[in-house]
Amino acid sequence: MNKFWYKNAVIYSLDVETFKDSNGDGTGDFEGLKNALPYLSSLGVTCLWLLPIFDTPNRDNGYDVKDYYKIDPRLGDLGHFAQLIDAAEEVGIRVLIDLAVNHTSSEHFWFQESRKSKSSKYRDYYIWVDEKPEDPAPNMMAEEGEKSTSWKYDRTAKAYYFHSFYPHQPDLNIANPQVQKEIFRIMHFWLKMGVSGFRIDAAPHMFKEKGRMDFEGDPHEIFRNFREFVETQKPDAILLAEVDLDPNQYNKYLGNEDQMHMLFNFYVNNFTYLAFAREEATPLARALQRMPKEITEKEQLATFLRNHDELNLDKLSKNEREEVFKAFAPQENMRIFGRGIRRRLAPILDNNRQKMELAHSLLFTLPGTPVLRYGEEIGMGEDLSMEGRSSVRTVMQWANEQNGGFSNAPTENLIRNVISGGEFGYEKVNVSDQLRDPDSFLTWISKAIDYRKEFPEFGWGRSHIIDTGDPHVLGYYSKSDKGMGIAFHNFSGKEITIKLEVDEEEFKNVVDVFGNIRYEKFDPKNQKVKLTPYGYRWMHKKHNYL
């Protein structure tokens, strides 16, 4: 079980700089996070995913790395990080760190040396061409209609370099064995510092065709080598990859002769929002049926509702995307890149408690490991006055006090905005108040996490869709060696009673374990399941031989 700890983990994603400031400089730090560990432990979190912590010019939220062996000095130093790891271990929390090695900052030593001469040993660390390719594809970070490409001319080098994302983030030449050795060294260092693995940023982009970058053999052999290296250094460490692709591509990264341990399930995420917009379960049911059937015991998908970027809806068709935009981002300033929504979950769902519980009930019961975003547990909102993705990166709201309890620095010195006033301001939405309220959303989240841990079938078992006979109700069950977990969710605002057609013997002795209300006991003979508006029910059956 310990080796596969990630299959039944509860992962909590946060950016250290916006979580808790301990020294009053307006920026969150390791000391502040360390002091918040008892809160996270009491919530039920078992693993932290920290957004980039490396030295950075911070032009892209830390994903522009200047030095992989140095800590961003605003957060602390290596000593503070070591103290955080020890403190987290004491309360049973593992730590994953973000590893962005598809690219570096243009200020990185390697790139600065690479620019100086074609004979530099670092020249082939990046992807250079003398002539700009004809008809290059638009850069993915370009706004809709903007004619920006992924090739940037550098006057010092007198050549063009490739960048998948922003021009200040030149792509590394992953095909270069020397670059691979550098990545191994980086992984080795941080594993020795006590991390339990890495979230691999932009994994598919590492293998895309980029100028003259040329792989010998199967490029995925690099990821196999990554996994072998990580497991050799620390047998229970994992690789969690950002692979925003169609499910028919998942098996190229998940397993497939031991590559990634986990992938984020972007596809199910997209169709969850389409289901919310239509108030119908059908889109999500169809998405779940497209999940790969060959996932082994060693691999897992990671399920999430929101992350630190925009809600990227590029897995939906144009018409489907417009449906979701109309429902959840009706104003143009709520949208970004022509494909995404720059809002938090609670405002998307109109701060409707029933819908928020429904969404998180799905998060904790759908196949895979649940990933929470900081502030999600209290229903934080966004600040649309901030540019781009920053709208969903406001500081954590701890209490109804100055700066929401995040920092005692002057408000104008905060690293990010604090939401004040209105429905989502820290005066109304904060940890302190909700901890003391037995009916708060935070209290509900903590209870839901407890039930998720009690019934690990939802994380470990293979999931099967149940035909509910109603397009508004999603039903599924997961089996493991210990038992069977069953969940039903009503996506509509009306009460529904469904009539199942399942094997009576198989569903015998099924009991309700959690739900939005206390429902009547399930009768395997009449097989009726009642659900109130936006209602949900978790059921369980323990195997008789246990």
Coordinates of C-alpha atoms in Angstrom, one line a residue:
M1 CA 0.0 0.0 0.0
N2 CA 2.8 2.4 0.9
K3 CA 4.4 2.0 -2.5
F4 CA 1.1 2.9 -4.1
W5 CA 0.3 5.7 -1.6
Y6 CA -0.6 8.1 -4.4
K7 CA -3.7 6.0 -5.5
N8 CA -5.5 6.9 -2.3
A9 CA -3.9 10.3 -1.6
V10 CA -5.7 13.6 -1.2
I11 CA -3.5 16.1 -3.0
Y12 CA -3.6 19.9 -2.2
S13 CA -2.1 22.3 -4.7
L14 CA -0.7 25.6 -3.6
D15 CA 1.7 28.4 -4.6
V16 CA 4.0 29.1 -1.6
E17 CA 4.1 32.8 -2.4
T18 CA 0.3 33.3 -2.1
F19 CA -0.4 30.9 0.8
K20 CA 0.9 32.3 4.1
D21 CA 3.4 35.1 4.9
S22 CA 5.4 34.6 8.1
N23 CA 7.7 37.7 8.1
G24 CA 5.5 40.5 7.0
D25 CA 7.1 41.2 3.6
G26 CA 3.9 40.6 1.7
T27 CA 5.0 37.3 0.1
G28 CA 4.2 33.8 1.3
D29 CA 7.1 31.7 2.4
F30 CA 8.1 28.2 3.6
E31 CA 7.8 29.2 7.3
G32 CA 4.3 30.4 6.8
L33 CA 3.4 27.1 5.0
K34 CA 5.1 25.1 7.8
N35 CA 2.9 26.9 10.3
A36 CA -0.2 26.0 8.3
L37 CA 0.5 22.3 8.2
P38 CA -1.7 21.4 11.1
Y39 CA -4.6 23.0 9.3
L40 CA -3.9 21.0 6.1
S41 CA -3.5 17.8 8.1
S42 CA -6.8 18.3 10.0
L43 CA -8.5 18.9 6.6
G44 CA -7.3 15.4 5.5
V45 CA -4.6 16.4 3.0
T46 CA -2.0 13.7 2.6
C47 CA 0.2 15.3 -0.1
L48 CA 1.1 18.8 -1.1
W49 CA 1.9 19.8 -4.7
L50 CA 4.0 23.0 -4.6
L51 CA 4.1 25.2 -7.7
P52 CA 7.6 26.1 -8.8
I53 CA 9.9 27.1 -5.9
F54 CA 13.1 27.6 -7.8
D55 CA 15.0 30.9 -8.4
T56 CA 13.1 32.8 -11.0
P57 CA 12.6 36.2 -12.6
N58 CA 8.9 35.3 -12.0
R59 CA 7.5 36.4 -15.3
D60 CA 5.3 33.3 -15.5
N61 CA 4.5 32.4 -11.9
G62 CA 7.8 30.7 -11.4
Y63 CA 7.6 28.4 -14.5
D64 CA 10.6 30.4 -15.9
V65 CA 13.4 28.9 -13.9
K66 CA 16.7 30.7 -13.6
D67 CA 18.5 28.1 -11.4
Y68 CA 17.1 24.6 -10.5
Y69 CA 19.5 24.3 -7.4
K70 CA 18.5 27.6 -5.7
I71 CA 15.3 28.5 -3.9
D72 CA 13.4 31.6 -4.9
P73 CA 14.8 33.8 -2.1
R74 CA 11.4 35.4 -1.4
L75 CA 10.2 32.0 -0.1
G76 CA 13.2 31.2 2.1
D77 CA 16.3 29.1 1.6
L78 CA 17.2 25.4 1.5
G79 CA 17.3 25.3 5.3
H80 CA 13.7 26.5 5.4
F81 CA 12.7 24.0 2.8
A82 CA 14.4 21.1 4.8
Q83 CA 12.4 22.2 7.9
L84 CA 9.2 22.2 5.9
I85 CA 9.8 18.7 4.6
D86 CA 10.5 17.4 8.2
A87 CA 7.4 19.2 9.6
A88 CA 5.3 17.8 6.8
E89 CA 6.6 14.3 7.4
E90 CA 5.7 14.6 11.1
V91 CA 2.0 15.2 10.2
G92 CA 1.9 12.5 7.5
I93 CA 2.0 14.8 4.5
R94 CA 4.2 14.1 1.5
V95 CA 5.5 16.9 -0.8
L96 CA 5.6 17.0 -4.6
I97 CA 7.3 19.8 -6.4
D98 CA 6.7 21.3 -9.8
L99 CA 9.5 20.5 -12.3
A100 CA 9.4 22.6 -15.5
V101 CA 12.1 21.2 -17.7
N102 CA 10.5 21.7 -21.1
H103 CA 12.0 25.1 -21.0
T104 CA 14.0 27.5 -18.8
S105 CA 14.1 31.2 -18.2
S106 CA 16.0 33.2 -20.8
E107 CA 18.0 34.4 -17.8
H108 CA 19.3 30.8 -17.0
F109 CA 23.0 30.4 -17.2
W110 CA 22.7 27.7 -19.9
F111 CA 20.8 30.0 -22.2
Q112 CA 23.0 33.0 -21.7
E113 CA 26.0 30.8 -22.6
S114 CA 24.1 29.2 -25.5
R115 CA 23.6 32.6 -27.1
K116 CA 27.3 33.6 -27.1
S117 CA 28.7 31.2 -29.7
K118 CA 27.8 28.2 -31.9
S119 CA 30.8 26.4 -30.4
S120 CA 29.5 26.8 -26.9
K121 CA 28.9 23.5 -25.1
Y122 CA 25.4 24.9 -24.2
R123 CA 24.4 25.8 -27.7
D124 CA 22.7 22.4 -28.2
Y125 CA 21.0 22.7 -24.9
Y126 CA 18.4 24.8 -26.8
I127 CA 16.8 24.7 -30.2
W128 CA 18.4 27.2 -32.6
V129 CA 18.0 27.7 -36.4
D130 CA 19.7 30.3 -38.6
E131 CA 16.6 30.9 -40.7
K132 CA 13.0 31.2 -39.4
P133 CA 10.9 28.2 -40.7
E134 CA 8.4 29.1 -43.4
D135 CA 4.7 29.3 -42.2
P136 CA 5.4 28.5 -38.6
A137 CA 2.4 27.6 -36.5
P138 CA 0.9 30.2 -34.1
N139 CA 2.3 30.3 -30.6
M140 CA -0.1 28.6 -28.1
M141 CA 0.0 31.6 -25.7
A142 CA -1.1 34.0 -28.4
E143 CA -4.5 35.6 -28.0
E144 CA -7.2 34.7 -30.5
G145 CA -6.3 36.4 -33.8
E146 CA -2.8 37.4 -32.7
K147 CA -0.1 36.4 -35.2
S148 CA 2.7 35.3 -32.8
T149 CA 4.9 32.3 -33.6
S150 CA 7.1 30.1 -31.5
W151 CA 10.4 31.3 -33.0
K152 CA 12.2 34.4 -31.6
Y153 CA 15.2 36.1 -33.1
D154 CA 18.1 36.7 -30.7
R155 CA 20.5 39.5 -31.7
T156 CA 23.4 38.1 -29.7
A157 CA 23.2 34.6 -31.2
K158 CA 22.2 36.0 -34.6
A159 CA 19.7 33.0 -34.8
Y160 CA 16.2 32.0 -33.9
Y161 CA 15.3 29.9 -30.8
F162 CA 12.2 27.9 -30.2
H163 CA 9.7 28.6 -27.3
S164 CA 6.5 26.6 -26.8
F165 CA 5.2 29.3 -24.5
Y166 CA 6.4 32.8 -23.8
P167 CA 9.5 34.2 -25.6
H168 CA 11.3 34.5 -22.3
Q169 CA 11.0 30.7 -21.9
P170 CA 13.3 29.1 -24.5
D171 CA 12.7 25.3 -24.9
L172 CA 15.4 22.9 -23.9
N173 CA 16.6 20.4 -26.5
I174 CA 15.4 17.3 -24.6
A175 CA 16.8 15.0 -27.3
N176 CA 20.3 16.1 -26.2
P177 CA 21.8 13.4 -23.8
Q178 CA 23.6 16.2 -21.9
V179 CA 20.3 17.9 -21.2
Q180 CA 18.9 14.6 -20.0
K181 CA 21.8 14.2 -17.6
E182 CA 21.2 17.7 -16.3
I183 CA 17.6 16.7 -15.5
F184 CA 18.7 13.6 -13.7
R185 CA 21.0 15.7 -11.6
I186 CA 18.2 18.1 -10.7
M187 CA 15.8 15.2 -9.8
H188 CA 18.6 13.5 -7.7
F189 CA 19.2 16.7 -5.8
W190 CA 15.6 17.3 -4.8
L191 CA 14.8 13.7 -4.0
K192 CA 17.8 13.8 -1.6
M193 CA 16.1 16.9 -0.1
G194 CA 13.1 14.7 0.8
V195 CA 10.5 15.3 -1.9
S196 CA 8.2 12.4 -2.9
G197 CA 8.2 13.2 -6.6
F198 CA 7.6 15.7 -9.3
R199 CA 4.8 17.2 -11.2
I200 CA 6.2 17.2 -14.8
D201 CA 5.1 20.4 -16.5
A202 CA 4.1 20.4 -20.2
A203 CA 5.1 16.8 -20.7
P204 CA 3.8 16.4 -24.3
H205 CA 5.6 19.5 -25.4
M206 CA 8.9 17.9 -24.7
F207 CA 8.4 15.5 -27.7
K208 CA 6.8 17.9 -30.2
E209 CA 8.7 18.6 -33.5
K210 CA 10.8 21.7 -32.9
G211 CA 13.2 22.7 -35.6
R212 CA 16.1 20.4 -35.7
M213 CA 15.6 18.6 -32.4
D214 CA 15.9 15.0 -33.3
F215 CA 15.3 11.9 -31.2
E216 CA 17.1 8.6 -31.7
G217 CA 14.5 5.9 -31.4
D218 CA 11.3 6.3 -29.3
P219 CA 11.3 9.7 -27.6
H220 CA 9.2 8.2 -24.7
E221 CA 12.3 6.3 -23.7
I222 CA 13.3 9.5 -21.9
F223 CA 10.3 9.3 -19.6
R224 CA 11.0 5.6 -19.0
N225 CA 14.5 6.6 -18.0
F226 CA 13.1 9.4 -15.7
R227 CA 10.9 6.8 -13.9
E228 CA 13.7 4.2 -13.6
F229 CA 16.0 6.9 -12.2
V230 CA 13.4 8.3 -9.7
E231 CA 12.4 4.8 -8.4
T232 CA 16.0 3.8 -8.1
Q233 CA 16.8 6.9 -5.9
K234 CA 13.5 6.7 -3.9
P235 CA 11.3 3.6 -4.6
D236 CA 8.1 5.3 -3.5
A237 CA 8.6 8.6 -5.4
I238 CA 6.3 9.4 -8.3
L239 CA 6.0 11.4 -11.5
L240 CA 2.7 13.2 -12.0
A241 CA 2.5 14.6 -15.5
E242 CA 0.6 17.5 -17.1
V243 CA -0.7 15.7 -20.3
D244 CA -3.5 17.8 -21.8
L245 CA -4.4 15.4 -24.6
D246 CA -7.2 13.2 -25.9
P247 CA -7.7 10.0 -23.8
N248 CA -6.5 7.9 -26.8
Q249 CA -3.1 9.4 -26.1
Y250 CA -3.0 8.7 -22.4
N251 CA -1.5 5.3 -22.8
K252 CA 1.5 6.8 -24.5
Y253 CA 2.4 8.4 -21.2
L254 CA 0.7 6.4 -18.5
G255 CA 2.4 3.1 -17.9
N256 CA 3.5 1.9 -21.4
E257 CA 6.6 0.1 -20.0
D258 CA 6.8 2.3 -17.0
Q259 CA 6.6 6.0 -17.8
M260 CA 4.5 8.3 -15.7
H261 CA 2.9 7.1 -12.4
M262 CA 0.0 9.6 -12.8
L263 CA -1.6 11.9 -15.4
F264 CA -4.0 14.8 -14.8
N265 CA -7.4 13.9 -16.3
F266 CA -8.1 17.1 -18.4
Y267 CA -10.6 15.3 -20.6
V268 CA -13.0 14.4 -17.8
N269 CA -12.5 17.8 -16.4
N270 CA -13.7 19.5 -19.6
F271 CA -16.8 17.3 -19.9
T272 CA -17.6 17.8 -16.2
Y273 CA -18.2 21.4 -16.9
L274 CA -20.2 20.7 -20.0
A275 CA -22.4 18.4 -17.8
F276 CA -22.7 21.3 -15.3
A277 CA -23.7 23.7 -18.0
R278 CA -26.4 21.4 -19.5
E279 CA -27.4 20.0 -16.1
E280 CA -27.1 16.6 -17.7
A281 CA -24.9 13.7 -16.7
T282 CA -24.6 12.4 -20.3
P283 CA -21.5 14.3 -21.4
L284 CA -19.5 13.2 -18.3
A285 CA -20.7 9.6 -18.7
R286 CA -19.5 9.5 -22.3
A287 CA -16.1 11.0 -21.2
L288 CA -15.7 8.4 -18.5
Q289 CA -16.3 5.6 -21.1
R290 CA -13.4 6.9 -23.1
M291 CA -10.9 6.4 -20.3
P292 CA -8.2 3.8 -21.1
K293 CA -9.0 0.3 -19.9
E294 CA -5.4 -0.8 -19.6
I295 CA -4.4 1.3 -16.5
T296 CA -2.4 -1.1 -14.3
E297 CA -2.2 -1.3 -10.6
K298 CA 0.9 0.9 -10.6
E299 CA -0.7 3.9 -12.5
Q300 CA -3.4 6.4 -11.7
L301 CA -5.3 9.4 -13.1
A302 CA -5.6 12.6 -11.1
T303 CA -9.0 14.2 -11.0
F304 CA -9.4 18.0 -10.4
L305 CA -12.0 20.7 -10.7
R306 CA -9.8 23.8 -11.1
N307 CA -6.0 24.4 -11.2
H308 CA -3.7 27.4 -11.2
D309 CA -4.2 28.2 -14.9
E310 CA -7.3 29.0 -16.9
L311 CA -10.1 26.4 -17.2
N312 CA -8.8 25.2 -20.6
L313 CA -11.8 23.9 -22.6
D314 CA -9.9 22.8 -25.7
K315 CA -11.2 19.2 -25.5
L316 CA -14.7 20.4 -26.2
S317 CA -16.0 21.2 -29.7
K318 CA -16.5 24.9 -30.6
N319 CA -20.2 24.7 -30.0
E320 CA -19.8 22.9 -26.7
R321 CA -17.2 25.4 -25.6
E322 CA -19.6 28.2 -26.4
E323 CA -22.3 26.5 -24.2
V324 CA -19.9 26.5 -21.3
F325 CA -18.8 30.1 -22.0
K326 CA -22.4 31.2 -22.0
A327 CA -23.2 29.4 -18.7
F328 CA -20.1 30.2 -16.8
A329 CA -18.2 33.0 -18.5
P330 CA -20.8 35.3 -20.1
Q331 CA -18.6 38.3 -20.0
E332 CA -15.6 38.6 -22.3
N333 CA -13.2 39.5 -19.5
M334 CA -13.9 36.1 -17.9
R335 CA -12.3 34.4 -20.9
I336 CA -8.8 34.0 -22.0
F337 CA -6.9 32.6 -25.1
G338 CA -10.2 32.0 -26.8
R339 CA -10.4 28.6 -25.1
G340 CA -10.4 29.2 -21.4
I341 CA -12.2 30.6 -18.4
R342 CA -10.2 32.6 -15.8
R343 CA -12.5 32.1 -12.9
R344 CA -12.6 30.1 -9.7
L345 CA -15.1 27.2 -9.1
A346 CA -17.3 28.9 -6.5
P347 CA -18.2 31.9 -8.7
I348 CA -18.6 29.6 -11.7
L349 CA -21.3 27.7 -9.8
D350 CA -22.9 31.0 -8.5
N351 CA -21.7 30.1 -5.0
N352 CA -24.6 27.6 -4.9
R353 CA -23.8 25.3 -2.0
Q354 CA -25.8 22.4 -3.5
K355 CA -23.8 22.6 -6.8
M356 CA -20.5 23.0 -4.9
E357 CA -21.2 19.9 -2.9
L358 CA -22.2 18.0 -6.0
A359 CA -19.0 19.0 -7.8
H360 CA -16.8 18.0 -4.9
S361 CA -18.7 14.8 -4.4
L362 CA -17.8 14.0 -8.0
L363 CA -14.2 14.9 -7.3
F364 CA -13.9 12.5 -4.4
T365 CA -15.7 9.5 -6.0
L366 CA -14.7 9.7 -9.7
P367 CA -12.0 7.2 -10.8
G368 CA -8.6 8.6 -9.8
T369 CA -6.9 10.6 -7.1
P370 CA -8.5 13.9 -6.1
V371 CA -6.5 17.2 -6.3
L372 CA -7.8 20.3 -4.5
R373 CA -6.6 23.8 -5.3
Y374 CA -5.9 26.0 -2.3
G375 CA -8.9 28.0 -1.2
E376 CA -11.3 25.7 -3.0
E377 CA -12.2 24.2 0.4
I378 CA -13.7 27.5 1.6
G379 CA -15.1 28.7 -1.8
M380 CA -12.7 31.4 -2.7
G381 CA -13.5 33.7 -5.7
E382 CA -11.4 35.4 -8.4
D383 CA -10.3 38.9 -9.0
L384 CA -11.1 39.8 -12.7
S385 CA -9.3 43.1 -12.4
M386 CA -6.0 41.2 -12.4
E387 CA -4.4 40.4 -15.7
G388 CA -4.6 37.0 -17.4
R389 CA -4.3 33.9 -15.2
S390 CA -3.5 36.0 -12.1
S391 CA -7.3 36.4 -11.6
V392 CA -7.3 33.0 -9.9
R393 CA -4.1 33.4 -8.0
T394 CA -5.1 35.8 -5.2
V395 CA -3.8 35.2 -1.7
M396 CA -5.2 32.7 0.7
Q397 CA -8.0 34.0 2.9
W398 CA -7.3 32.9 6.5
A399 CA -9.4 35.3 8.6
N400 CA -11.6 38.4 8.8
E401 CA -8.6 40.6 9.5
Q402 CA -6.1 42.7 7.6
N403 CA -5.2 41.2 4.2
G404 CA -7.4 38.2 5.1
G405 CA -4.8 37.0 7.6
F406 CA -2.4 36.2 4.8
S407 CA 0.2 38.9 5.8
N408 CA 0.5 41.9 8.1
A409 CA 2.4 43.9 5.4
P410 CA 0.8 47.0 3.9
T411 CA -1.8 45.9 1.4
E412 CA 0.0 47.6 -1.4
N413 CA 3.1 45.4 -0.7
L414 CA 1.3 42.1 -1.2
I415 CA 2.6 39.7 -3.9
R416 CA -1.0 39.3 -5.2
N417 CA -4.3 41.0 -4.6
V418 CA -6.4 40.0 -1.6
I419 CA -10.2 39.8 -2.4
S420 CA -12.0 42.2 -0.2
G421 CA -15.7 43.1 0.0
G422 CA -18.6 41.5 -1.9
E423 CA -19.7 37.9 -1.9
F424 CA -16.2 36.4 -2.0
G425 CA -14.2 38.9 0.1
Y426 CA -12.2 37.7 3.0
E427 CA -14.7 39.3 5.3
K428 CA -17.2 36.6 4.4
V429 CA -15.0 33.8 3.1
N430 CA -12.1 32.7 5.3
V431 CA -10.7 29.7 7.1
S432 CA -11.1 30.9 10.7
D433 CA -14.9 31.6 10.5
Q434 CA -15.6 28.3 8.6
L435 CA -13.5 26.2 11.1
R436 CA -15.9 27.4 13.9
D437 CA -19.1 26.8 11.8
P438 CA -20.3 23.1 11.8
D439 CA -22.4 23.8 8.7
S440 CA -19.6 25.5 6.7
F441 CA -18.4 24.4 3.3
L442 CA -15.0 23.7 4.9
T443 CA -16.5 21.4 7.5
W444 CA -18.3 19.6 4.7
I445 CA -15.1 19.2 2.6
S446 CA -13.3 17.8 5.6
K447 CA -16.1 15.3 6.2
A448 CA -16.2 14.3 2.5
I449 CA -12.4 13.7 2.6
D450 CA -12.8 11.4 5.7
Y451 CA -15.4 9.3 3.8
R452 CA -13.2 9.1 0.7
K453 CA -10.4 7.8 2.9
E454 CA -12.7 5.3 4.6
F455 CA -13.8 3.8 1.2
P456 CA -10.7 3.6 -1.0
E457 CA -12.5 1.6 -3.6
F458 CA -13.2 4.9 -5.4
G459 CA -9.5 5.4 -5.9
W460 CA -8.3 1.9 -6.3
G461 CA -11.1 0.1 -8.1
R462 CA -11.9 -0.1 -11.8
S463 CA -14.9 2.0 -12.5
H464 CA -18.1 1.0 -14.4
I465 CA -21.0 3.2 -15.6
I466 CA -24.4 2.3 -14.3
D467 CA -27.3 2.8 -16.8
T468 CA -29.6 5.0 -14.7
G469 CA -32.3 5.5 -17.4
D470 CA -32.2 9.3 -16.8
P471 CA -29.9 11.7 -18.7
H472 CA -29.6 13.9 -15.6
V473 CA -28.3 11.2 -13.2
L474 CA -24.8 9.8 -13.3
G475 CA -24.2 6.4 -11.7
Y476 CA -21.0 4.4 -11.4
Y477 CA -19.4 1.8 -9.2
S478 CA -15.8 0.8 -8.5
K479 CA -14.6 -2.6 -7.3
S480 CA -11.5 -3.5 -5.4
D481 CA -10.4 -6.5 -3.4
K482 CA -12.0 -4.9 -0.3
G483 CA -15.4 -4.1 -1.7
M484 CA -17.5 -2.0 -4.0
G485 CA -18.1 1.8 -3.9
I486 CA -21.2 3.2 -5.7
A487 CA -22.0 6.8 -6.4
F488 CA -25.1 8.6 -7.9
H489 CA -25.2 12.3 -8.8
N490 CA -28.2 14.3 -9.9
F491 CA -27.0 17.2 -12.2
S492 CA -30.5 18.8 -12.4
G493 CA -32.4 21.1 -10.1
K494 CA -35.4 18.7 -9.8
E495 CA -36.0 15.7 -7.6
I496 CA -35.5 12.4 -9.5
T497 CA -36.2 8.8 -8.6
I498 CA -34.5 6.3 -10.9
K499 CA -35.2 2.6 -11.3
L500 CA -32.0 0.5 -11.8
E501 CA -31.7 -2.7 -13.6
V502 CA -28.7 -4.3 -11.9
D503 CA -27.9 -7.8 -10.6
E504 CA -29.9 -8.1 -7.4
E505 CA -27.4 -10.4 -5.7
E506 CA -24.5 -8.1 -6.6
F507 CA -26.2 -5.1 -5.0
K508 CA -27.4 -7.0 -2.0
N509 CA -26.2 -5.6 1.3
V510 CA -25.4 -2.2 -0.3
V511 CA -25.6 0.6 2.3
D512 CA -25.7 4.3 2.1
V513 CA -22.5 5.9 3.6
F514 CA -22.7 9.5 2.6
G515 CA -25.0 11.9 0.9
N516 CA -26.5 15.4 0.8
I517 CA -29.4 14.1 3.0
R518 CA -30.2 10.9 4.8
Y519 CA -32.0 8.8 2.2
E520 CA -34.1 5.7 2.7
K521 CA -32.2 2.5 2.7
F522 CA -31.6 1.0 -0.8
D523 CA -33.7 -2.0 -1.5
P524 CA -32.1 -4.4 -4.0
K525 CA -35.5 -5.8 -4.9
N526 CA -37.2 -2.6 -6.2
Q527 CA -33.9 -1.0 -7.0
K528 CA -35.1 2.6 -6.7
V529 CA -32.7 5.4 -6.0
K530 CA -34.1 8.8 -5.0
L531 CA -32.1 12.0 -5.4
T532 CA -33.0 15.5 -4.4
P533 CA -32.1 18.5 -6.6
Y534 CA -28.3 18.4 -7.2
G535 CA -28.3 15.5 -4.8
Y536 CA -25.6 12.8 -4.4
R537 CA -25.4 9.4 -2.7
W538 CA -22.3 7.3 -1.9
M539 CA -23.0 3.6 -1.2
H540 CA -20.7 0.8 -0.2
K541 CA -20.7 -3.0 -0.1
K542 CA -18.1 -4.9 1.8
H543 CA -17.0 -8.3 0.2
N544 CA -18.4 -11.1 2.3
Y545 CA -15.2 -13.0 2.5
L546 CA -13.4 -10.2 4.2

